[in-house]
Structures are given as structure tokens and as C-alpha cells.
mmCIF file of C-alpha atoms in Angstrom:
data_model
loop_
_atom_site.group_PDB
_atom_site.id
_atom_site.type_symbol
_atom_site.label_atom_id
_atom_site.label_comp_id
_atom_site.label_asym_id
_atom_site.label_seq_id
_atom_site.Cartn_x
_atom_site.Cartn_y
_atom_site.Cartn_z
ATOM 1 C CA MET B 1 103.757 95.046 91.643
ATOM 2 C CA LEU B 2 104.946 94.124 95.136
ATOM 3 C CA ILE B 3 103.570 90.776 96.357
ATOM 4 C CA CYS B 4 103.272 90.788 100.164
ATOM 5 C CA GLN B 5 103.064 87.742 102.414
ATOM 6 C CA ASN B 6 100.814 87.631 105.486
ATOM 7 C CA SER B 7 103.727 88.749 107.665
ATOM 8 C CA GLU B 8 104.039 91.929 105.563
ATOM 9 C CA ILE B 9 100.500 93.318 105.838
ATOM 10 C CA ASN B 10 101.827 96.503 107.457
ATOM 11 C CA VAL B 11 103.089 97.445 103.982
ATOM 12 C CA LEU B 12 99.520 97.226 102.681
ATOM 13 C CA VAL B 13 98.115 99.085 105.696
ATOM 14 C CA ASP B 14 100.575 101.957 105.128
ATOM 15 C CA LEU B 15 99.532 102.197 101.473
ATOM 16 C CA LEU B 16 95.840 102.191 102.426
ATOM 17 C CA ARG B 17 96.474 105.008 104.917
ATOM 18 C CA LYS B 18 97.901 107.032 102.012
ATOM 19 C CA ASP B 19 94.707 106.518 99.959
ATOM 20 C CA GLU B 20 96.361 103.928 97.706
ATOM 21 C CA VAL B 21 94.550 100.909 96.255
ATOM 22 C CA VAL B 22 95.846 97.413 97.092
ATOM 23 C CA ALA B 23 94.811 93.956 95.901
ATOM 24 C CA VAL B 24 93.822 91.093 98.212
ATOM 25 C CA PRO B 25 92.383 87.589 97.820
ATOM 26 C CA THR B 26 88.847 87.190 99.178
ATOM 27 C CA ASP B 27 86.899 83.949 99.444
ATOM 28 C CA THR B 28 85.159 84.602 96.118
ATOM 29 C CA VAL B 29 87.466 86.542 93.758
ATOM 30 C CA PHE B 30 90.625 88.641 93.923
ATOM 31 C CA GLY B 31 89.622 92.075 95.146
ATOM 32 C CA VAL B 32 90.958 95.608 95.229
ATOM 33 C CA CYS B 33 90.365 97.796 98.250
ATOM 34 C CA ALA B 34 90.785 101.348 99.521
ATOM 35 C CA ARG B 35 89.843 103.092 102.758
ATOM 36 C CA TYR B 36 86.180 104.062 102.725
ATOM 37 C CA ASP B 37 86.378 107.419 104.526
ATOM 38 C CA HIS B 38 88.590 109.426 102.132
ATOM 39 C CA ILE B 39 87.255 110.817 98.857
ATOM 40 C CA GLN B 40 90.701 110.569 97.251
ATOM 41 C CA ALA B 41 90.908 106.859 98.051
ATOM 42 C CA GLN B 42 87.510 106.322 96.442
ATOM 43 C CA GLU B 43 88.547 108.294 93.351
ATOM 44 C CA ASN B 44 91.722 106.230 93.016
ATOM 45 C CA LEU B 45 89.635 103.061 93.150
ATOM 46 C CA ARG B 46 87.154 104.417 90.597
ATOM 47 C CA ASP B 47 89.979 105.314 88.221
ATOM 48 C CA LEU B 48 91.378 101.794 88.472
ATOM 49 C CA LYS B 49 87.983 100.138 87.974
ATOM 50 C CA LYS B 50 86.716 102.668 85.416
ATOM 51 C CA ARG B 51 83.517 102.634 87.459
ATOM 52 C CA PRO B 52 80.920 105.441 87.177
ATOM 53 C CA GLU B 53 80.277 107.675 90.199
ATOM 54 C CA THR B 54 76.644 106.593 90.238
ATOM 55 C CA LYS B 55 77.644 103.034 91.169
ATOM 56 C CA ALA B 56 78.603 102.641 94.833
ATOM 57 C CA PHE B 57 81.288 100.231 96.066
ATOM 58 C CA PRO B 58 80.667 97.430 98.570
ATOM 59 C CA ILE B 59 82.341 97.928 101.948
ATOM 60 C CA MET B 60 84.220 95.269 103.916
ATOM 61 C CA CYS B 61 84.451 95.516 107.695
ATOM 62 C CA ALA B 62 86.828 93.791 110.083
ATOM 63 C CA ASP B 63 84.012 92.775 112.444
ATOM 64 C CA MET B 64 80.434 93.428 113.535
ATOM 65 C CA GLU B 65 81.567 96.436 115.587
ATOM 66 C CA GLN B 66 82.741 98.216 112.437
ATOM 67 C CA VAL B 67 79.499 97.318 110.649
ATOM 68 C CA LEU B 68 77.429 98.907 113.419
ATOM 69 C CA GLN B 69 79.483 102.101 113.187
ATOM 70 C CA ILE B 70 78.194 102.766 109.675
ATOM 71 C CA CYS B 71 74.963 100.735 109.340
ATOM 72 C CA GLU B 72 71.710 100.084 111.168
ATOM 73 C CA MET B 73 70.719 96.439 111.634
ATOM 74 C CA CYS B 74 67.580 94.682 112.831
ATOM 75 C CA GLU B 75 67.756 91.409 114.765
ATOM 76 C CA GLU B 76 66.960 89.372 111.643
ATOM 77 C CA GLU B 77 69.900 90.905 109.775
ATOM 78 C CA LYS B 78 72.215 90.318 112.733
ATOM 79 C CA ARG B 79 71.094 86.690 112.873
ATOM 80 C CA VAL B 80 71.998 86.121 109.210
ATOM 81 C CA MET B 81 75.313 87.930 109.540
ATOM 82 C CA ASN B 82 76.261 85.812 112.542
ATOM 83 C CA GLN B 83 75.238 82.630 110.712
ATOM 84 C CA PHE B 84 76.822 83.174 107.285
ATOM 85 C CA MET B 85 79.558 85.772 107.687
ATOM 86 C CA PRO B 86 82.468 85.730 107.295
ATOM 87 C CA GLY B 87 81.515 83.961 104.086
ATOM 88 C CA PRO B 88 80.484 84.534 100.460
ATOM 89 C CA LEU B 89 77.593 86.841 101.357
ATOM 90 C CA THR B 90 76.991 90.563 100.828
ATOM 91 C CA MET B 91 74.191 92.236 102.791
ATOM 92 C CA ILE B 92 72.448 95.455 101.765
ATOM 93 C CA LEU B 93 72.024 97.423 105.006
ATOM 94 C CA LYS B 94 70.627 100.828 105.924
ATOM 95 C CA LYS B 95 73.288 103.520 106.228
ATOM 96 C CA LYS B 96 73.555 105.283 109.572
ATOM 97 C CA LYS B 97 72.937 109.008 109.792
ATOM 98 C CA GLY B 98 76.214 110.893 109.834
ATOM 99 C CA VAL B 99 77.978 108.665 107.308
ATOM 100 C CA PRO B 100 79.097 111.006 104.478
ATOM 101 C CA SER B 101 77.000 110.788 101.305
ATOM 102 C CA PHE B 102 80.074 110.268 99.105
ATOM 103 C CA VAL B 103 80.629 106.887 100.759
ATOM 104 C CA ASN B 104 77.740 105.253 98.899
ATOM 105 C CA GLY B 105 76.791 107.679 96.151
ATOM 106 C CA GLY B 106 74.121 109.390 98.239
ATOM 107 C CA LYS B 107 72.053 106.225 98.651
ATOM 108 C CA ASP B 108 70.310 105.147 101.869
ATOM 109 C CA THR B 109 71.932 101.705 101.866
ATOM 110 C CA ILE B 110 75.420 100.181 101.839
ATOM 111 C CA ALA B 111 76.511 96.775 100.539
ATOM 112 C CA ILE B 112 78.416 95.159 103.424
ATOM 113 C CA ARG B 113 80.751 92.182 103.737
ATOM 114 C CA LEU B 114 82.713 90.936 106.724
ATOM 115 C CA ALA B 115 86.417 90.226 106.280
ATOM 116 C CA THR B 116 86.608 86.800 104.675
ATOM 117 C CA SER B 117 89.839 85.665 106.348
ATOM 118 C CA PRO B 118 91.710 86.357 109.599
ATOM 119 C CA ILE B 119 94.467 88.173 107.681
ATOM 120 C CA LEU B 120 91.974 90.534 106.007
ATOM 121 C CA ALA B 121 90.312 91.184 109.372
ATOM 122 C CA GLU B 122 93.744 91.972 110.815
ATOM 123 C CA MET B 123 94.610 94.306 107.934
ATOM 124 C CA ILE B 124 91.326 96.239 108.173
ATOM 125 C CA GLY B 125 91.566 96.282 111.975
ATOM 126 C CA LYS B 126 95.061 97.774 111.829
ATOM 127 C CA LEU B 127 93.864 100.382 109.338
ATOM 128 C CA GLY B 128 91.146 101.286 111.823
ATOM 129 C CA VAL B 129 88.348 101.899 109.299
ATOM 130 C CA PRO B 130 86.398 99.718 106.856
ATOM 131 C CA VAL B 131 87.503 99.492 103.228
ATOM 132 C CA TYR B 132 85.801 99.559 99.871
ATOM 133 C CA MET B 133 86.151 96.047 98.476
ATOM 134 C CA THR B 134 85.369 95.211 94.878
ATOM 135 C CA SER B 135 86.477 92.650 92.326
ATOM 136 C CA ALA B 136 89.923 93.324 90.857
ATOM 137 C CA ASN B 137 88.926 93.923 87.263
ATOM 138 C CA VAL B 138 87.811 96.786 85.068
ATOM 139 C CA SER B 139 84.020 97.137 85.340
ATOM 140 C CA GLY B 140 82.312 94.863 82.829
ATOM 141 C CA GLU B 141 85.293 92.550 82.349
ATOM 142 C CA PRO B 142 85.815 89.063 83.868
ATOM 143 C CA ALA B 143 86.682 88.929 87.581
ATOM 144 C CA ALA B 144 90.316 88.376 88.565
ATOM 145 C CA LEU B 145 90.954 84.960 90.105
ATOM 146 C CA THR B 146 94.741 85.237 90.575
ATOM 147 C CA VAL B 147 97.110 88.031 91.554
ATOM 148 C CA GLU B 148 98.488 87.973 88.005
ATOM 149 C CA ASP B 149 95.050 89.047 86.740
ATOM 150 C CA VAL B 150 95.034 92.229 88.846
ATOM 151 C CA PRO B 151 95.760 95.447 86.913
ATOM 152 C CA GLY B 152 97.404 98.659 88.053
ATOM 153 C CA VAL B 153 98.096 98.354 91.806
ATOM 154 C CA LYS B 154 101.354 98.937 93.665
ATOM 155 C CA ALA B 155 101.009 95.971 96.020
ATOM 156 C CA ALA B 156 98.968 92.824 96.576
ATOM 157 C CA LEU B 157 98.536 90.252 99.308
ATOM 158 C CA ALA B 158 99.561 86.767 98.207
ATOM 159 C CA GLY B 159 96.901 84.076 98.352
ATOM 160 C CA LYS B 160 94.207 82.122 96.533
ATOM 161 C CA VAL B 161 90.449 82.488 96.183
ATOM 162 C CA GLU B 162 88.165 79.673 97.351
ATOM 163 C CA PHE B 163 84.879 79.805 95.474
ATOM 164 C CA ALA B 164 85.888 81.539 92.193
ATOM 165 C CA GLN B 165 82.340 82.945 92.177
ATOM 166 C CA ALA B 166 81.003 86.334 93.258
ATOM 167 C CA SER B 167 79.184 86.482 96.608
ATOM 168 C CA THR B 168 75.430 86.185 97.061
ATOM 169 C CA ILE B 169 73.855 89.626 97.587
ATOM 170 C CA VAL B 170 70.781 89.768 99.826
ATOM 171 C CA PHE B 171 68.372 92.402 101.121
ATOM 172 C CA TYR B 172 65.884 92.134 103.977
ATOM 173 C CA GLY B 173 62.656 94.107 103.622
ATOM 174 C CA GLU B 174 58.965 93.969 104.478
ATOM 175 C CA ALA B 175 58.511 90.917 102.237
ATOM 176 C CA GLY B 176 61.409 89.080 103.856
ATOM 177 C CA TRP B 177 64.743 88.081 102.326
ATOM 178 C CA LYS B 178 65.411 88.729 98.657
ATOM 179 C CA VAL B 179 68.429 87.622 96.602
ATOM 180 C CA LEU B 180 69.715 90.404 94.350
ATOM 181 C CA ARG B 181 72.598 88.339 92.962
ATOM 182 C CA GLN B 182 72.940 84.588 93.251
ATOM 183 C CA GLY B 183 76.231 83.240 94.558
ATOM 184 C CA PRO B 184 77.408 80.304 96.692
ATOM 185 C CA ILE B 185 74.783 80.881 99.426
ATOM 186 C CA LEU B 186 71.170 80.122 98.483
ATOM 187 C CA LEU B 187 68.019 81.932 99.611
ATOM 188 C CA GLN B 188 66.685 78.634 100.990
ATOM 189 C CA GLN B 189 69.721 78.323 103.280
ATOM 190 C CA ILE B 190 69.090 81.802 104.688
ATOM 191 C CA GLN B 191 65.380 81.185 105.177
ATOM 192 C CA GLU B 192 66.002 77.849 106.891
ATOM 193 C CA ALA B 193 68.652 79.327 109.182
ATOM 194 C CA THR B 194 66.497 82.271 110.239
ATOM 195 C CA SER B 195 63.366 80.180 110.816
ATOM 196 C CA LYS B 196 65.402 77.766 112.953
ATOM 197 C CA GLY B 197 66.852 80.701 114.882
ATOM 198 C CA LYS B 198 63.371 82.006 115.651
ATOM 199 C CA LYS B 199 62.269 78.574 116.915
ATOM 200 C CA ASP B 200 65.352 78.262 119.118
#
């Protein structure tokens, strides 16, 4: 496996353009990613993860502009994204009409993260489209915390993870915010931040 430094991200971008899977450090765990808009890229990622087709992958965007290209957001969701992302948070958002059904297994929602470091934002920005981003391990096995733990990719970005814990997953509905998976960010933090934002 080729280990790339930050100055060599063009190598990773070229591989992503060819539907290859590459490994990168996120703030929570080591991840593997592939471009979101090509079926072949998704299949390559599924083969690596041994993940069933019924289970959709989270998507990481370079910035809010990319998020709004594929998802609909209310003001409350935008407020939380601006407050906590980039960071160890995944938001379940409504998919925009026109986004191919294969992207998220035919569901109405997409799990979204913002790039968790400037170098990841640069890589995704250079690619020009969001990427599937998921933990670098076979489904059901422990998450990879170092590049040495990552199986079966041609190249990886050097670096370390910060939290060593999967991100908090949240959904905003009629009953307010709900945590679907607990991670570093707590529901109370989100509720306090949004109530303060409304007062301001």
C-alpha cells in the first residue's frame, strides 16, 4: 500500500477519479472512501467492506455547498451543521430529487458528514464530487485506528485519528433532535446550541 503525505493528495484524487477506494484518517476513525456518483466506485467499496447492498454508506462533503447539491436542509439543520461541523457528527438529511437511487440504496435520506480536516476538504474539492466515507474495516469487525489496520486499498493518506470513537449520528424530525448513535457530541450539546441560536 502506498502511503501518501498531504503534499501528494493528487495521487489519491486520481485514484478516486478511476473509481478506486482509498484510505484516509478522519477525526474519529480511519476511513475508506470512494466517489459517490459512480456505481462501480460504490461496488468496489462494498466488496472491500463486505457490506450488503441494503445498507447505504455515509457521504462526506467538502463544504456546505456540496451538501446542498444532494440534500435538502431546514434552518435548524443548517444551524447545527454550522455549529458542530466539521466535527465528529453525522447528520441524516433528506435526499434531493434527482440524486440517483443507487447513491443511498433507494432511501429518502442520506447520512452526511463534512470533511473533518482541511486536507480532506481539499481532496474532495479537487475531486469535484462528494465521497462515500465509512470506517476502514470489514463490516462487523473493530474500526481501524491506524493506517496499518486498513485492509485491501492501493493508497492511504498518512495521519492520525483524534477521537478513536465513531461519530454521533443525529436526525431532526417533528419531535426535535434524536440521537441514533452516541459519539463524542451529546444530544444536550445540540439542544443547548440550537436553543441559544434561536434566542440570539
